[in-house]
Protein backbone atom coordinates (compact mmCIF):
# COMPACT_ATOMS: atom_id res chain seq x y z
CA UNK A 1 0.00 0.00 0.00
CA UNK A 2 1.33 3.46 -0.87
CA UNK A 3 2.09 5.90 1.92
CA UNK A 4 0.71 9.42 2.34
CA UNK A 5 3.76 11.09 0.82
CA UNK A 6 3.53 9.05 -2.38
CA UNK A 7 -0.23 9.52 -2.60
CA UNK A 8 -0.10 13.30 -2.30
CA UNK A 9 2.86 13.57 -4.67
CA UNK A 10 0.72 11.64 -7.16
CA UNK A 11 -2.40 13.82 -6.86
CA UNK A 12 -0.63 17.17 -6.34
CA UNK A 13 -1.31 18.38 -9.90
CA UNK A 14 -5.03 17.63 -9.47
CA UNK A 15 -5.31 18.95 -5.92
CA UNK A 16 -6.59 22.42 -6.81
CA UNK A 17 -9.03 20.93 -9.32
CA UNK A 18 -10.65 18.93 -6.53
CA UNK A 19 -10.70 21.94 -4.22
CA UNK A 20 -12.46 23.98 -6.89
CA UNK A 21 -14.93 21.14 -7.45
CA UNK A 22 -15.81 21.30 -3.73
CA UNK A 23 -15.31 25.04 -3.32
CA UNK A 24 -18.18 25.48 -0.85
CA UNK A 25 -16.53 23.16 1.66
CA UNK A 26 -13.09 24.80 1.33
CA UNK A 27 -14.55 28.30 1.48
CA UNK A 28 -16.22 27.44 4.77
CA UNK A 29 -13.06 25.77 6.07
CA UNK A 30 -11.11 28.97 5.44
CA UNK A 31 -13.85 30.96 7.18
CA UNK A 32 -13.59 28.66 10.19
CA UNK A 33 -9.84 29.19 10.51
CA UNK A 34 -10.24 32.94 10.07
CA UNK A 35 -12.65 32.90 13.01
CA UNK A 36 -10.23 30.94 15.20
CA UNK A 37 -6.88 32.56 14.33
CA UNK A 38 -6.56 36.36 14.81
CA UNK A 39 -5.15 38.30 11.89
CA UNK A 40 -1.51 39.24 12.35
CA UNK A 41 -0.60 36.01 14.16
CA UNK A 42 2.41 33.80 13.54
CA UNK A 43 1.09 30.54 12.13
CA UNK A 44 2.40 27.12 11.12
CA UNK A 45 0.29 24.83 8.95
CA UNK A 46 1.19 21.14 9.04
CA UNK A 47 0.02 19.43 5.86
CA UNK A 48 -0.38 22.68 3.92
CA UNK A 49 -1.02 21.17 0.48
CA UNK A 50 -0.84 23.99 -2.06
CA UNK A 51 -1.10 26.64 0.64
CA UNK A 52 -4.52 28.19 0.07
CA UNK A 53 -5.74 28.21 3.66
CA UNK A 54 -2.58 29.61 5.22
CA UNK A 55 -2.21 32.41 2.69
CA UNK A 56 -5.78 33.62 3.29
CA UNK A 57 -5.46 34.10 7.06
CA UNK A 58 -3.71 37.48 7.06
CA UNK A 59 -0.75 36.15 9.04
CA UNK A 60 2.17 38.26 10.23
CA UNK A 61 4.47 35.30 9.72
CA UNK A 62 3.48 31.97 8.22
CA UNK A 63 5.10 28.68 7.38
CA UNK A 64 3.51 25.78 5.57
CA UNK A 65 5.04 22.32 5.70
CA UNK A 66 4.02 19.14 3.93
CA UNK A 67 5.49 15.67 3.37
CA UNK A 68 4.81 16.02 -0.36
CA UNK A 69 7.59 17.63 -2.43
CA UNK A 70 5.13 18.18 -5.27
CA UNK A 71 2.63 20.04 -3.08
CA UNK A 72 5.36 22.31 -1.73
CA UNK A 73 6.67 23.16 -5.20
CA UNK A 74 3.16 24.13 -6.32
CA UNK A 75 2.58 26.18 -3.15
CA UNK A 76 5.83 28.11 -3.63
CA UNK A 77 5.00 29.01 -7.23
CA UNK A 78 1.34 29.74 -6.56
CA UNK A 79 1.98 32.07 -3.62
CA UNK A 80 5.32 33.62 -4.61
CA UNK A 81 3.86 37.08 -3.92
CA UNK A 82 3.17 36.22 -0.26
CA UNK A 83 6.49 37.29 1.24
CA UNK A 84 5.28 36.73 4.79
CA UNK A 85 4.71 33.02 4.11
CA UNK A 86 7.29 30.30 3.38
CA UNK A 87 6.82 26.68 2.38
CA UNK A 88 9.06 23.69 3.08
CA UNK A 89 8.98 19.95 2.64
CA UNK A 90 9.14 18.61 6.18
CA UNK A 91 8.00 15.64 8.21
CA UNK A 92 7.91 16.51 11.91
CA UNK A 93 9.24 13.03 12.70
CA UNK A 94 12.51 13.91 10.93
CA UNK A 95 13.70 16.89 12.98
CA UNK A 96 13.82 18.22 16.53
CA UNK A 97 12.71 21.77 15.78
CA UNK A 98 10.72 23.52 18.50
CA UNK A 99 7.79 25.35 16.97
CA UNK A 100 7.48 28.87 18.38
CA UNK A 101 4.48 29.97 16.32
CA UNK A 102 1.43 31.32 18.14
CA UNK A 103 -0.85 28.96 16.22
CA UNK A 104 -0.34 25.59 14.56
CA UNK A 105 -3.15 24.03 12.55
CA UNK A 106 -3.84 20.78 10.73
CA UNK A 107 -6.79 20.78 8.34
CA UNK A 108 -7.87 17.33 7.12
CA UNK A 109 -4.44 15.91 7.92
CA UNK A 110 -4.59 13.76 11.04
CA UNK A 111 -6.48 10.94 9.31
CA UNK A 112 -3.49 10.51 6.97
CA UNK A 113 -0.93 10.17 9.77
CA UNK A 114 0.27 6.58 10.06
CA UNK A 115 1.02 6.63 13.82
CA UNK A 116 -1.24 9.23 15.43
CA UNK A 117 -0.18 8.66 19.08
CA UNK A 118 3.50 9.09 18.18
CA UNK A 119 2.76 12.10 16.00
CA UNK A 120 0.75 13.86 18.72
CA UNK A 121 3.32 13.11 21.40
CA UNK A 122 6.12 14.55 19.28
CA UNK A 123 4.05 17.59 18.43
CA UNK A 124 3.18 18.22 22.09
CA UNK A 125 6.86 18.06 23.07
CA UNK A 126 7.90 20.49 20.37
CA UNK A 127 5.43 23.34 20.79
CA UNK A 128 5.85 26.42 22.93
CA UNK A 129 3.65 26.63 26.06
CA UNK A 130 1.94 29.64 24.47
CA UNK A 131 1.14 27.85 21.21
CA UNK A 132 -2.42 26.84 20.35
CA UNK A 133 -2.91 23.82 18.12
CA UNK A 134 -6.06 23.60 16.00
CA UNK A 135 -7.06 20.28 14.46
CA UNK A 136 -9.97 19.93 12.05
CA UNK A 137 -11.13 16.91 10.12
CA UNK A 138 -14.16 15.30 8.56
CA UNK A 139 -16.51 13.85 11.15
CA UNK A 140 -15.98 10.05 11.07
CA UNK A 141 -19.74 9.43 10.92
CA UNK A 142 -19.63 10.80 7.37
CA UNK A 143 -17.02 8.26 6.21
CA UNK A 144 -19.42 5.93 4.30
CA UNK A 145 -20.79 8.86 2.31
CA UNK A 146 -17.29 10.21 1.67
CA UNK A 147 -16.14 6.88 0.27
CA UNK A 148 -19.26 6.66 -1.92
CA UNK A 149 -18.75 10.15 -3.35
CA UNK A 150 -15.10 9.32 -4.03
CA UNK A 151 -16.11 6.22 -6.00
CA UNK A 152 -18.55 8.39 -7.97
CA UNK A 153 -15.74 10.81 -8.85
CA UNK A 154 -17.23 13.66 -6.82
CA UNK A 155 -14.32 14.25 -4.42
CA UNK A 156 -10.56 14.02 -4.14
CA UNK A 157 -9.12 10.52 -3.68
CA UNK A 158 -8.26 10.11 0.01
CA UNK A 159 -5.47 7.59 -0.37
CA UNK A 160 -4.33 5.75 2.79
CA UNK A 161 -6.18 7.09 5.82
CA UNK A 162 -7.96 6.12 9.02
CA UNK A 163 -10.60 8.18 10.80
CA UNK A 164 -10.36 7.57 14.53
CA UNK A 165 -13.71 7.86 16.34
CA UNK A 166 -13.99 11.23 18.06
CA UNK A 167 -13.86 9.86 21.66
CA UNK A 168 -10.79 7.78 20.78
CA UNK A 169 -9.05 10.76 19.23
CA UNK A 170 -9.75 12.92 22.27
CA UNK A 171 -8.16 10.30 24.50
CA UNK A 172 -5.09 10.38 22.27
CA UNK A 173 -4.89 14.17 22.58
CA UNK A 174 -4.86 13.96 26.36
CA UNK A 175 -2.43 11.05 26.48
CA UNK A 176 -0.03 13.07 24.31
CA UNK A 177 -0.09 15.93 26.81
CA UNK A 178 -2.48 18.21 24.94
CA UNK A 179 -5.39 19.86 26.74
CA UNK A 180 -8.69 20.24 24.88
CA UNK A 181 -9.63 23.90 25.30
CA UNK A 182 -12.49 24.02 22.81
CA UNK A 183 -14.38 21.66 20.53
CA UNK A 184 -16.90 22.48 17.85
CA UNK A 185 -18.70 21.35 14.71
CA UNK A 186 -19.48 23.09 11.44
CA UNK A 187 -21.22 22.37 8.10
CA UNK A 188 -24.29 20.23 8.48
CA UNK A 189 -24.65 20.71 4.71
CA UNK A 190 -21.18 20.61 3.06
CA UNK A 191 -22.42 21.37 -0.49
CA UNK A 192 -23.68 24.63 -1.96
CA UNK A 193 -27.45 24.32 -2.24
CA UNK A 194 -30.48 26.47 -1.41
CA UNK A 195 -30.71 27.10 2.33
CA UNK A 196 -27.25 25.68 3.10
CA UNK A 197 -25.81 28.96 4.41
CA UNK A 198 -28.84 29.54 6.65
CA UNK A 199 -28.69 26.02 8.15
CA UNK A 200 -24.91 25.99 8.53
CA UNK A 201 -24.91 29.31 10.38
CA UNK A 202 -27.34 27.99 13.00
CA UNK A 203 -27.35 24.21 13.44
CA UNK A 204 -24.24 23.94 15.63
CA UNK A 205 -25.89 25.99 18.38
CA UNK A 206 -28.23 23.02 18.91
CA UNK A 207 -26.44 20.30 20.96
CA UNK A 208 -28.53 17.53 19.37
CA UNK A 209 -27.74 18.59 15.80
CA UNK A 210 -24.18 19.83 16.27
CA UNK A 211 -22.61 16.36 16.51
CA UNK A 212 -23.76 15.62 12.94
CA UNK A 213 -21.66 18.46 11.52
CA UNK A 214 -19.37 17.46 8.67
CA UNK A 215 -16.38 19.27 10.17
CA UNK A 216 -15.22 18.74 13.74
CA UNK A 217 -12.44 20.86 15.24
CA UNK A 218 -10.50 21.19 18.46
CA UNK A 219 -8.33 23.93 19.94
CA UNK A 220 -5.55 22.31 21.97
CA UNK A 221 -2.94 23.67 24.34
CA UNK A 222 -0.36 22.40 26.77
Tab-separated table of C-alpha atoms in Angstrom:
chain	number	residue	atom	x	y	z
A	1	UNK	CA	0.000	0.000	0.000
A	2	UNK	CA	1.329	3.459	-0.866
A	3	UNK	CA	2.086	5.904	1.923
A	4	UNK	CA	0.709	9.415	2.341
A	5	UNK	CA	3.764	11.088	0.816
A	6	UNK	CA	3.528	9.050	-2.379
A	7	UNK	CA	-0.233	9.517	-2.602
A	8	UNK	CA	-0.095	13.303	-2.296
A	9	UNK	CA	2.857	13.569	-4.673
A	10	UNK	CA	0.716	11.638	-7.163
A	11	UNK	CA	-2.395	13.823	-6.858
A	12	UNK	CA	-0.629	17.173	-6.340
A	13	UNK	CA	-1.309	18.382	-9.899
A	14	UNK	CA	-5.030	17.626	-9.469
A	15	UNK	CA	-5.307	18.947	-5.915
A	16	UNK	CA	-6.589	22.418	-6.811
A	17	UNK	CA	-9.028	20.929	-9.318
A	18	UNK	CA	-10.653	18.926	-6.528
A	19	UNK	CA	-10.699	21.937	-4.223
A	20	UNK	CA	-12.462	23.983	-6.891
A	21	UNK	CA	-14.927	21.141	-7.450
A	22	UNK	CA	-15.810	21.303	-3.735
A	23	UNK	CA	-15.313	25.036	-3.320
A	24	UNK	CA	-18.179	25.475	-0.850
A	25	UNK	CA	-16.529	23.162	1.661
A	26	UNK	CA	-13.094	24.797	1.334
A	27	UNK	CA	-14.553	28.302	1.483
A	28	UNK	CA	-16.221	27.443	4.768
A	29	UNK	CA	-13.057	25.772	6.071
A	30	UNK	CA	-11.107	28.973	5.440
A	31	UNK	CA	-13.853	30.960	7.180
A	32	UNK	CA	-13.594	28.657	10.193
A	33	UNK	CA	-9.842	29.185	10.512
A	34	UNK	CA	-10.240	32.942	10.072
A	35	UNK	CA	-12.647	32.904	13.005
A	36	UNK	CA	-10.227	30.938	15.201
A	37	UNK	CA	-6.876	32.564	14.329
A	38	UNK	CA	-6.563	36.355	14.809
A	39	UNK	CA	-5.148	38.304	11.890
A	40	UNK	CA	-1.507	39.245	12.354
A	41	UNK	CA	-0.603	36.010	14.158
A	42	UNK	CA	2.407	33.799	13.538
A	43	UNK	CA	1.087	30.537	12.126
A	44	UNK	CA	2.397	27.121	11.117
A	45	UNK	CA	0.287	24.828	8.946
A	46	UNK	CA	1.190	21.140	9.043
A	47	UNK	CA	0.024	19.435	5.856
A	48	UNK	CA	-0.380	22.678	3.923
A	49	UNK	CA	-1.016	21.168	0.484
A	50	UNK	CA	-0.839	23.990	-2.065
A	51	UNK	CA	-1.105	26.645	0.640
A	52	UNK	CA	-4.522	28.190	0.067
A	53	UNK	CA	-5.743	28.207	3.663
A	54	UNK	CA	-2.578	29.607	5.221
A	55	UNK	CA	-2.214	32.408	2.690
A	56	UNK	CA	-5.778	33.620	3.293
A	57	UNK	CA	-5.457	34.104	7.059
A	58	UNK	CA	-3.713	37.484	7.063
A	59	UNK	CA	-0.753	36.154	9.037
A	60	UNK	CA	2.172	38.257	10.234
A	61	UNK	CA	4.474	35.296	9.717
A	62	UNK	CA	3.479	31.975	8.223
A	63	UNK	CA	5.100	28.685	7.379
A	64	UNK	CA	3.510	25.783	5.568
A	65	UNK	CA	5.045	22.323	5.702
A	66	UNK	CA	4.025	19.143	3.931
A	67	UNK	CA	5.493	15.667	3.374
A	68	UNK	CA	4.814	16.021	-0.358
A	69	UNK	CA	7.588	17.627	-2.426
A	70	UNK	CA	5.127	18.181	-5.268
A	71	UNK	CA	2.631	20.035	-3.082
A	72	UNK	CA	5.360	22.313	-1.733
A	73	UNK	CA	6.665	23.158	-5.203
A	74	UNK	CA	3.162	24.131	-6.324
A	75	UNK	CA	2.575	26.183	-3.154
A	76	UNK	CA	5.827	28.110	-3.633
A	77	UNK	CA	5.001	29.010	-7.229
A	78	UNK	CA	1.338	29.738	-6.560
A	79	UNK	CA	1.982	32.074	-3.622
A	80	UNK	CA	5.318	33.620	-4.613
A	81	UNK	CA	3.862	37.080	-3.919
A	82	UNK	CA	3.165	36.221	-0.257
A	83	UNK	CA	6.494	37.290	1.236
A	84	UNK	CA	5.275	36.732	4.791
A	85	UNK	CA	4.713	33.022	4.108
A	86	UNK	CA	7.290	30.301	3.381
A	87	UNK	CA	6.822	26.676	2.376
A	88	UNK	CA	9.059	23.688	3.084
A	89	UNK	CA	8.981	19.945	2.636
A	90	UNK	CA	9.142	18.609	6.180
A	91	UNK	CA	7.996	15.638	8.213
A	92	UNK	CA	7.915	16.508	11.907
A	93	UNK	CA	9.239	13.032	12.703
A	94	UNK	CA	12.508	13.905	10.929
A	95	UNK	CA	13.696	16.886	12.982
A	96	UNK	CA	13.821	18.223	16.526
A	97	UNK	CA	12.713	21.769	15.779
A	98	UNK	CA	10.721	23.516	18.499
A	99	UNK	CA	7.788	25.345	16.968
A	100	UNK	CA	7.476	28.871	18.382
A	101	UNK	CA	4.477	29.968	16.321
A	102	UNK	CA	1.432	31.321	18.137
A	103	UNK	CA	-0.850	28.957	16.215
A	104	UNK	CA	-0.341	25.586	14.555
A	105	UNK	CA	-3.146	24.028	12.551
A	106	UNK	CA	-3.842	20.780	10.730
A	107	UNK	CA	-6.791	20.780	8.339
A	108	UNK	CA	-7.873	17.327	7.124
A	109	UNK	CA	-4.437	15.914	7.916
A	110	UNK	CA	-4.590	13.759	11.036
A	111	UNK	CA	-6.482	10.940	9.309
A	112	UNK	CA	-3.489	10.509	6.973
A	113	UNK	CA	-0.928	10.173	9.772
A	114	UNK	CA	0.272	6.583	10.064
A	115	UNK	CA	1.018	6.627	13.816
A	116	UNK	CA	-1.237	9.225	15.431
A	117	UNK	CA	-0.182	8.659	19.084
A	118	UNK	CA	3.496	9.092	18.183
A	119	UNK	CA	2.760	12.100	15.997
A	120	UNK	CA	0.752	13.858	18.720
A	121	UNK	CA	3.321	13.112	21.405
A	122	UNK	CA	6.118	14.550	19.277
A	123	UNK	CA	4.046	17.592	18.433
A	124	UNK	CA	3.183	18.224	22.094
A	125	UNK	CA	6.859	18.063	23.074
A	126	UNK	CA	7.895	20.491	20.367
A	127	UNK	CA	5.426	23.338	20.790
A	128	UNK	CA	5.851	26.415	22.930
A	129	UNK	CA	3.647	26.625	26.061
A	130	UNK	CA	1.939	29.639	24.466
A	131	UNK	CA	1.138	27.849	21.214
A	132	UNK	CA	-2.422	26.844	20.354
A	133	UNK	CA	-2.909	23.815	18.122
A	134	UNK	CA	-6.064	23.603	16.004
A	135	UNK	CA	-7.057	20.281	14.456
A	136	UNK	CA	-9.970	19.926	12.047
A	137	UNK	CA	-11.134	16.909	10.119
A	138	UNK	CA	-14.163	15.295	8.559
A	139	UNK	CA	-16.515	13.854	11.153
A	140	UNK	CA	-15.981	10.053	11.074
A	141	UNK	CA	-19.738	9.429	10.924
A	142	UNK	CA	-19.629	10.804	7.365
A	143	UNK	CA	-17.017	8.265	6.212
A	144	UNK	CA	-19.423	5.929	4.304
A	145	UNK	CA	-20.793	8.862	2.309
A	146	UNK	CA	-17.288	10.211	1.674
A	147	UNK	CA	-16.145	6.883	0.271
A	148	UNK	CA	-19.259	6.661	-1.924
A	149	UNK	CA	-18.747	10.152	-3.354
A	150	UNK	CA	-15.098	9.318	-4.028
A	151	UNK	CA	-16.109	6.222	-6.004
A	152	UNK	CA	-18.546	8.386	-7.975
A	153	UNK	CA	-15.739	10.806	-8.853
A	154	UNK	CA	-17.226	13.656	-6.816
A	155	UNK	CA	-14.319	14.249	-4.425
A	156	UNK	CA	-10.556	14.023	-4.144
A	157	UNK	CA	-9.116	10.516	-3.676
A	158	UNK	CA	-8.264	10.107	0.006
A	159	UNK	CA	-5.471	7.593	-0.366
A	160	UNK	CA	-4.326	5.753	2.788
A	161	UNK	CA	-6.184	7.086	5.821
A	162	UNK	CA	-7.960	6.122	9.015
A	163	UNK	CA	-10.596	8.180	10.804
A	164	UNK	CA	-10.362	7.570	14.530
A	165	UNK	CA	-13.712	7.856	16.336
A	166	UNK	CA	-13.992	11.229	18.063
A	167	UNK	CA	-13.857	9.858	21.657
A	168	UNK	CA	-10.786	7.784	20.778
A	169	UNK	CA	-9.048	10.759	19.227
A	170	UNK	CA	-9.755	12.915	22.270
A	171	UNK	CA	-8.160	10.297	24.498
A	172	UNK	CA	-5.089	10.378	22.266
A	173	UNK	CA	-4.891	14.174	22.580
A	174	UNK	CA	-4.865	13.959	26.363
A	175	UNK	CA	-2.425	11.046	26.480
A	176	UNK	CA	-0.034	13.066	24.311
A	177	UNK	CA	-0.092	15.934	26.815
A	178	UNK	CA	-2.477	18.215	24.937
A	179	UNK	CA	-5.388	19.860	26.741
A	180	UNK	CA	-8.689	20.239	24.883
A	181	UNK	CA	-9.627	23.899	25.297
A	182	UNK	CA	-12.489	24.023	22.806
A	183	UNK	CA	-14.378	21.662	20.534
A	184	UNK	CA	-16.897	22.479	17.847
A	185	UNK	CA	-18.702	21.354	14.712
A	186	UNK	CA	-19.478	23.093	11.438
A	187	UNK	CA	-21.215	22.370	8.100
A	188	UNK	CA	-24.287	20.230	8.482
A	189	UNK	CA	-24.648	20.707	4.709
A	190	UNK	CA	-21.183	20.611	3.064
A	191	UNK	CA	-22.423	21.373	-0.485
A	192	UNK	CA	-23.682	24.625	-1.964
A	193	UNK	CA	-27.455	24.317	-2.236
A	194	UNK	CA	-30.478	26.470	-1.413
A	195	UNK	CA	-30.705	27.101	2.334
A	196	UNK	CA	-27.246	25.678	3.105
A	197	UNK	CA	-25.812	28.955	4.415
A	198	UNK	CA	-28.837	29.537	6.648
A	199	UNK	CA	-28.691	26.020	8.146
A	200	UNK	CA	-24.906	25.993	8.531
A	201	UNK	CA	-24.908	29.312	10.383
A	202	UNK	CA	-27.339	27.987	13.002
A	203	UNK	CA	-27.346	24.206	13.440
A	204	UNK	CA	-24.237	23.940	15.629
A	205	UNK	CA	-25.886	25.987	18.379
A	206	UNK	CA	-28.228	23.018	18.914
A	207	UNK	CA	-26.443	20.295	20.956
A	208	UNK	CA	-28.528	17.528	19.368
A	209	UNK	CA	-27.738	18.595	15.801
A	210	UNK	CA	-24.180	19.830	16.273
A	211	UNK	CA	-22.609	16.362	16.511
A	212	UNK	CA	-23.756	15.623	12.943
A	213	UNK	CA	-21.665	18.464	11.524
A	214	UNK	CA	-19.374	17.463	8.665
A	215	UNK	CA	-16.378	19.269	10.167
A	216	UNK	CA	-15.219	18.736	13.738
A	217	UNK	CA	-12.444	20.856	15.240
A	218	UNK	CA	-10.498	21.194	18.463
A	219	UNK	CA	-8.333	23.932	19.943
A	220	UNK	CA	-5.548	22.312	21.966
A	221	UNK	CA	-2.937	23.668	24.345
A	222	UNK	CA	-0.357	22.397	26.775
